[in-house]
PDB file of C-alpha atoms in Angstrom:
ATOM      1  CA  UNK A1026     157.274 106.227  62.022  1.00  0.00           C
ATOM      2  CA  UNK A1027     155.941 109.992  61.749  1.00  0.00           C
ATOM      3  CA  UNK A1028     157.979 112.924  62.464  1.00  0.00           C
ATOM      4  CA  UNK A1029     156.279 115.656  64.284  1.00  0.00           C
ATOM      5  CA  UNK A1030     157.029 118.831  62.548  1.00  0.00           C
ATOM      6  CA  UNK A1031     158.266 121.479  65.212  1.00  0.00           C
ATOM      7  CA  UNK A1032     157.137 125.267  64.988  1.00  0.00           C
ATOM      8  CA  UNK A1033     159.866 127.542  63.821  1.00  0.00           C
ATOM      9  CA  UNK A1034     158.976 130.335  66.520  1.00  0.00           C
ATOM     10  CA  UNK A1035     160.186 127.231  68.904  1.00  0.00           C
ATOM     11  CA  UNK A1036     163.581 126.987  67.873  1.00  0.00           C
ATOM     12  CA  UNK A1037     166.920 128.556  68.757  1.00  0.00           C
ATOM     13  CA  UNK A1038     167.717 128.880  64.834  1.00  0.00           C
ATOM     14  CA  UNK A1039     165.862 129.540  61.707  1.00  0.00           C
ATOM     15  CA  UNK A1040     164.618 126.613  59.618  1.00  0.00           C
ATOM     16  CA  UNK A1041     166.443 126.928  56.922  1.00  0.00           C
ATOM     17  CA  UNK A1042     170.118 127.310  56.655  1.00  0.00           C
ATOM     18  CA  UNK A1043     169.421 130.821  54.451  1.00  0.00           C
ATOM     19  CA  UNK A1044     166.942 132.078  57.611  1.00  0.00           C
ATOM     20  CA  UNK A1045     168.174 134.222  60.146  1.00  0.00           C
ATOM     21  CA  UNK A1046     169.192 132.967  63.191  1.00  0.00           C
ATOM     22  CA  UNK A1047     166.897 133.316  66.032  1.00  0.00           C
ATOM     23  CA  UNK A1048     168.534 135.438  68.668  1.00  0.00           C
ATOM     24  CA  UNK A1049     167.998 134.720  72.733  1.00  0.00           C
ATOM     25  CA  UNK A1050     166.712 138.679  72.921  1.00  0.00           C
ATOM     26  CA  UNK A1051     163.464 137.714  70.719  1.00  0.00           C
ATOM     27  CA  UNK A1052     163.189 134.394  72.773  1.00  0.00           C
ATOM     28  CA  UNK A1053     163.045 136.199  76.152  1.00  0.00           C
ATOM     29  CA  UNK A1054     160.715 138.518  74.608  1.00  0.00           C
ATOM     30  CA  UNK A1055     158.204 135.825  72.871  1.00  0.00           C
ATOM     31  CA  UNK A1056     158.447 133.936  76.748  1.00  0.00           C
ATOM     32  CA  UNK A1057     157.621 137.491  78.461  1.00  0.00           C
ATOM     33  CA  UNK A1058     154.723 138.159  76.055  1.00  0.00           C
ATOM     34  CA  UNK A1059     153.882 134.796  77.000  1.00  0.00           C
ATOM     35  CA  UNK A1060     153.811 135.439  80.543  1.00  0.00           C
ATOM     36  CA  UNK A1061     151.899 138.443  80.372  1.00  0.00           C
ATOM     37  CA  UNK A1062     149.195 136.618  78.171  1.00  0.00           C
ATOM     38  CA  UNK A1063     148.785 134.085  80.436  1.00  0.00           C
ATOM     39  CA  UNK A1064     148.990 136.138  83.723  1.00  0.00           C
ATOM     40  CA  UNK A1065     146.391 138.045  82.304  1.00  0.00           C
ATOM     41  CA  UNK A1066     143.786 135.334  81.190  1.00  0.00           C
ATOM     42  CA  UNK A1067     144.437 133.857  85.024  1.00  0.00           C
ATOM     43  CA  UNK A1068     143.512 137.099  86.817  1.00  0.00           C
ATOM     44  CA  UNK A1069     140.473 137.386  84.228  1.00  0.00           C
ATOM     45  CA  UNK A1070     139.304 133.676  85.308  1.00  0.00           C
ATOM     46  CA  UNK A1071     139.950 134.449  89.188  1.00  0.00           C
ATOM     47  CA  UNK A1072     138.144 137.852  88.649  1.00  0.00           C
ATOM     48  CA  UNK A1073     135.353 135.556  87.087  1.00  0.00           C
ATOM     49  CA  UNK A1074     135.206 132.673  90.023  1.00  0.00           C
ATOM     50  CA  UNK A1075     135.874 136.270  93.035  1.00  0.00           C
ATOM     51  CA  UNK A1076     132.737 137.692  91.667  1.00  0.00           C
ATOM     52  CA  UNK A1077     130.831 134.388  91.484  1.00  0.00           C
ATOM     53  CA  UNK A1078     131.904 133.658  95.365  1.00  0.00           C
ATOM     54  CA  UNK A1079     130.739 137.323  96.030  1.00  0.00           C
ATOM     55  CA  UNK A1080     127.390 136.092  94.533  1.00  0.00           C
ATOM     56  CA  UNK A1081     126.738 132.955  96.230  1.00  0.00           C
ATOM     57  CA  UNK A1082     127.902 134.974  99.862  1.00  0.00           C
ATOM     58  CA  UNK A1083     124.936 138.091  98.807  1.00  0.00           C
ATOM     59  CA  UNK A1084     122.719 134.553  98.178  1.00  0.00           C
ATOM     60  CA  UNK A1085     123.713 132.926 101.089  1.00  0.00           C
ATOM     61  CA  UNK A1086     122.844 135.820 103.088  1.00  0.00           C
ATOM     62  CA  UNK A1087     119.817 136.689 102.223  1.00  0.00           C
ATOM     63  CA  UNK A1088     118.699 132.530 102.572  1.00  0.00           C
ATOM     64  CA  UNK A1089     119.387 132.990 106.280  1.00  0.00           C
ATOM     65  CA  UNK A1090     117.929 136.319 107.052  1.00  0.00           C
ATOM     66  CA  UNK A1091     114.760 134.633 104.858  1.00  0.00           C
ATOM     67  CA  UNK A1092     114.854 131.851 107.252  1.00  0.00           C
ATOM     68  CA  UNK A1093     115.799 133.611 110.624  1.00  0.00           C
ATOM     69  CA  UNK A1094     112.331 135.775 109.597  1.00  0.00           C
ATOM     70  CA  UNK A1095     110.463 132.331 109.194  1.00  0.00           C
ATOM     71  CA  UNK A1096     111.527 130.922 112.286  1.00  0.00           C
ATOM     72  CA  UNK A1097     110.275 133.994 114.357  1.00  0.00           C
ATOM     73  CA  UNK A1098     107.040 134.149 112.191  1.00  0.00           C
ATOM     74  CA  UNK A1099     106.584 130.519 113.217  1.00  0.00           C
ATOM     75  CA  UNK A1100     106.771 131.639 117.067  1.00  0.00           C
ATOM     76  CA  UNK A1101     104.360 133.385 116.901  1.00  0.00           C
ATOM     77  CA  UNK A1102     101.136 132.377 119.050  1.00  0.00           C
ATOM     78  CA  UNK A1103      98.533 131.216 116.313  1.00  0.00           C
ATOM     79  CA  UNK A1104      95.009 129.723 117.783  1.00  0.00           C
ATOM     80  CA  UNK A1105      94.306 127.786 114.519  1.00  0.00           C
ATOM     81  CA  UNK A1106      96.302 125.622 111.903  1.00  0.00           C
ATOM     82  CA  UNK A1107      97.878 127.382 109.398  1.00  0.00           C
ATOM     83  CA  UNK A1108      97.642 125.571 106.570  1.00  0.00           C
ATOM     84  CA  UNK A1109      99.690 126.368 103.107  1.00  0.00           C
ATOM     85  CA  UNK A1110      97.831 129.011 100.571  1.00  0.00           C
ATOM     86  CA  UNK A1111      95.753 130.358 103.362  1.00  0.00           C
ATOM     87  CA  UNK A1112      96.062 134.009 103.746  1.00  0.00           C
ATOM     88  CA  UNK A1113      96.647 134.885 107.704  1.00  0.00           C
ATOM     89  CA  UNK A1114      97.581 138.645 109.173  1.00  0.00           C
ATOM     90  CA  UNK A1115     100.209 139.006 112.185  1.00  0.00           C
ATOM     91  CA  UNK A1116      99.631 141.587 114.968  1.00  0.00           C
ATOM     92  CA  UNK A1117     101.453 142.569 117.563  1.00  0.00           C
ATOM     93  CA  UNK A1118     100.361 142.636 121.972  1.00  0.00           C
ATOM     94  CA  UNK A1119     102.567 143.256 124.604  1.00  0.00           C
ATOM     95  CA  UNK A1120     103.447 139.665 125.187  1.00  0.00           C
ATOM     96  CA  UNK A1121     104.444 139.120 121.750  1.00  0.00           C
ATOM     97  CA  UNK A1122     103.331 138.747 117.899  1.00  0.00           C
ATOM     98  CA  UNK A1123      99.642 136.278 116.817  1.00  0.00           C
ATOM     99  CA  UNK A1124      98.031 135.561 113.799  1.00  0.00           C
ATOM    100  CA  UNK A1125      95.165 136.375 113.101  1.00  0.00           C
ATOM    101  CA  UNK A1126      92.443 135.379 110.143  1.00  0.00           C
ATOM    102  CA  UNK A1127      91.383 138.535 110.153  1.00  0.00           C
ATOM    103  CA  UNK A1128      92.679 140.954 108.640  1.00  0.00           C
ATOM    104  CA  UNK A1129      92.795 145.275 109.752  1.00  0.00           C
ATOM    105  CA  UNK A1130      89.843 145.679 107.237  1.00  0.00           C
ATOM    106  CA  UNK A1131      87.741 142.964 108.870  1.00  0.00           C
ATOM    107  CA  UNK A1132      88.464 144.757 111.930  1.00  0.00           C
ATOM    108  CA  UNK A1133      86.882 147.627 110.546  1.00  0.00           C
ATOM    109  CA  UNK A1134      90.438 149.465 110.001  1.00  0.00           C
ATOM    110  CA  UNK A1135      90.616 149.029 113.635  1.00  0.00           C
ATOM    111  CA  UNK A1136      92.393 146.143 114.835  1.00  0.00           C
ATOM    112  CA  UNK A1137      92.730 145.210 118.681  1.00  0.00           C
ATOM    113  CA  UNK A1138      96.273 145.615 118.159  1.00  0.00           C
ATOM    114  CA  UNK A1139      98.740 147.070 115.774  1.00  0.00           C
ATOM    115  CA  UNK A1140      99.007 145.223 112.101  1.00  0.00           C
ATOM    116  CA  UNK A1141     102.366 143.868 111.413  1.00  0.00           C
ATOM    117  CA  UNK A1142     101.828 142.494 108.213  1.00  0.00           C
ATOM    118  CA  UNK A1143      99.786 139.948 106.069  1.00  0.00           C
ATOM    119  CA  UNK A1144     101.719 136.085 104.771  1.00  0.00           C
ATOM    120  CA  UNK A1145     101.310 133.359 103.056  1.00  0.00           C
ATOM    121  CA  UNK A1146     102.605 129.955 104.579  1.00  0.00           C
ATOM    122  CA  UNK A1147     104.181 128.043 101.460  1.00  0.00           C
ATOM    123  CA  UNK A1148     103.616 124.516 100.957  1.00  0.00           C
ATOM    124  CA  UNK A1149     108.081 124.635 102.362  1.00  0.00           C
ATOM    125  CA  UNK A1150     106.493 126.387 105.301  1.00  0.00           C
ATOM    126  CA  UNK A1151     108.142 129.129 104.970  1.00  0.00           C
ATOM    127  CA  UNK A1152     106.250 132.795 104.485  1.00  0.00           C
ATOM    128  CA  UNK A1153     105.910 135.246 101.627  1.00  0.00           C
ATOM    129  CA  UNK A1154     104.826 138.545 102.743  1.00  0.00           C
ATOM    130  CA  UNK A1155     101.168 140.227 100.795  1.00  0.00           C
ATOM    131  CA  UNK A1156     101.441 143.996 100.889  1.00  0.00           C
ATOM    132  CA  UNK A1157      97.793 144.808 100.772  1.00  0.00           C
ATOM    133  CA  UNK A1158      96.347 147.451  99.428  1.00  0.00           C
ATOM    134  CA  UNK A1159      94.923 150.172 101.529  1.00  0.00           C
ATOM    135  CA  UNK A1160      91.294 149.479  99.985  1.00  0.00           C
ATOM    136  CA  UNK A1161      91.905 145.863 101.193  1.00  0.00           C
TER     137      UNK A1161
END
């Protein structure tokens, strides 16, 4: 059968009879330091997995305010099929928001109504906002 050597920083008295006895002061001090190491590594980790959580919230967040803005782009009155990769411009009347194919240039800079923006419908069905250019 093998014997397991034990560390000599783990025992009460030196390993040899001429070593110096190992005194309970440095114990309580090697078990502090070990104490502090370790608190200090935890709170490190936890800091680690806090800012991670902070993260996924900001992440989480901004997925609902993406789809809160999709749902009221899809409530808006639309007299043709949007279909995914087509390019359609949203104005706003009185009664509410409608799409539009054409966009404030097509209108000759003058749309019937004020511009509210240009999308994309994904294939997801969710939107990605254009920002045209003024030229477009």
């Amino acid at each position: 059968m093998e014997t397991q050597e034990i560390p000599h920083h783990s025992l009460t008295y030196g390993t040899s009879r001429l070593a110096p006895a190992i005194s309970l002061v440095d114990r309580a001090k090697e078990i502090e330091m070990a104490e502090e190491s370790v608190q200090l590594h935890l709170h490190g980790k936890l800091e680690v997995i806090a800012n991670q959580i902070r993260r996924l919230k900001e992440e989480a967040e901004l997925i609902l305010k993406r789809a809160e803005k999709d749902i009221e782009l899809h409530k808006a009155r639309c007299q043709f099929e949007k279909k995914p990769g087509q390019t359609i411009h949203l104005y706003k009347k009185e009664n509410g928001n409608y799409f539009s194919l054409l966009s404030p240039k097509e209108w000759g800079g003058h749309p019937p109504h004020p511009y509210q923006g240009t999308y994309i419908m994904n294939p997801d069905r969710s939107f990605t906002e254009l920002f045209l250019d003024s030229k477009d």
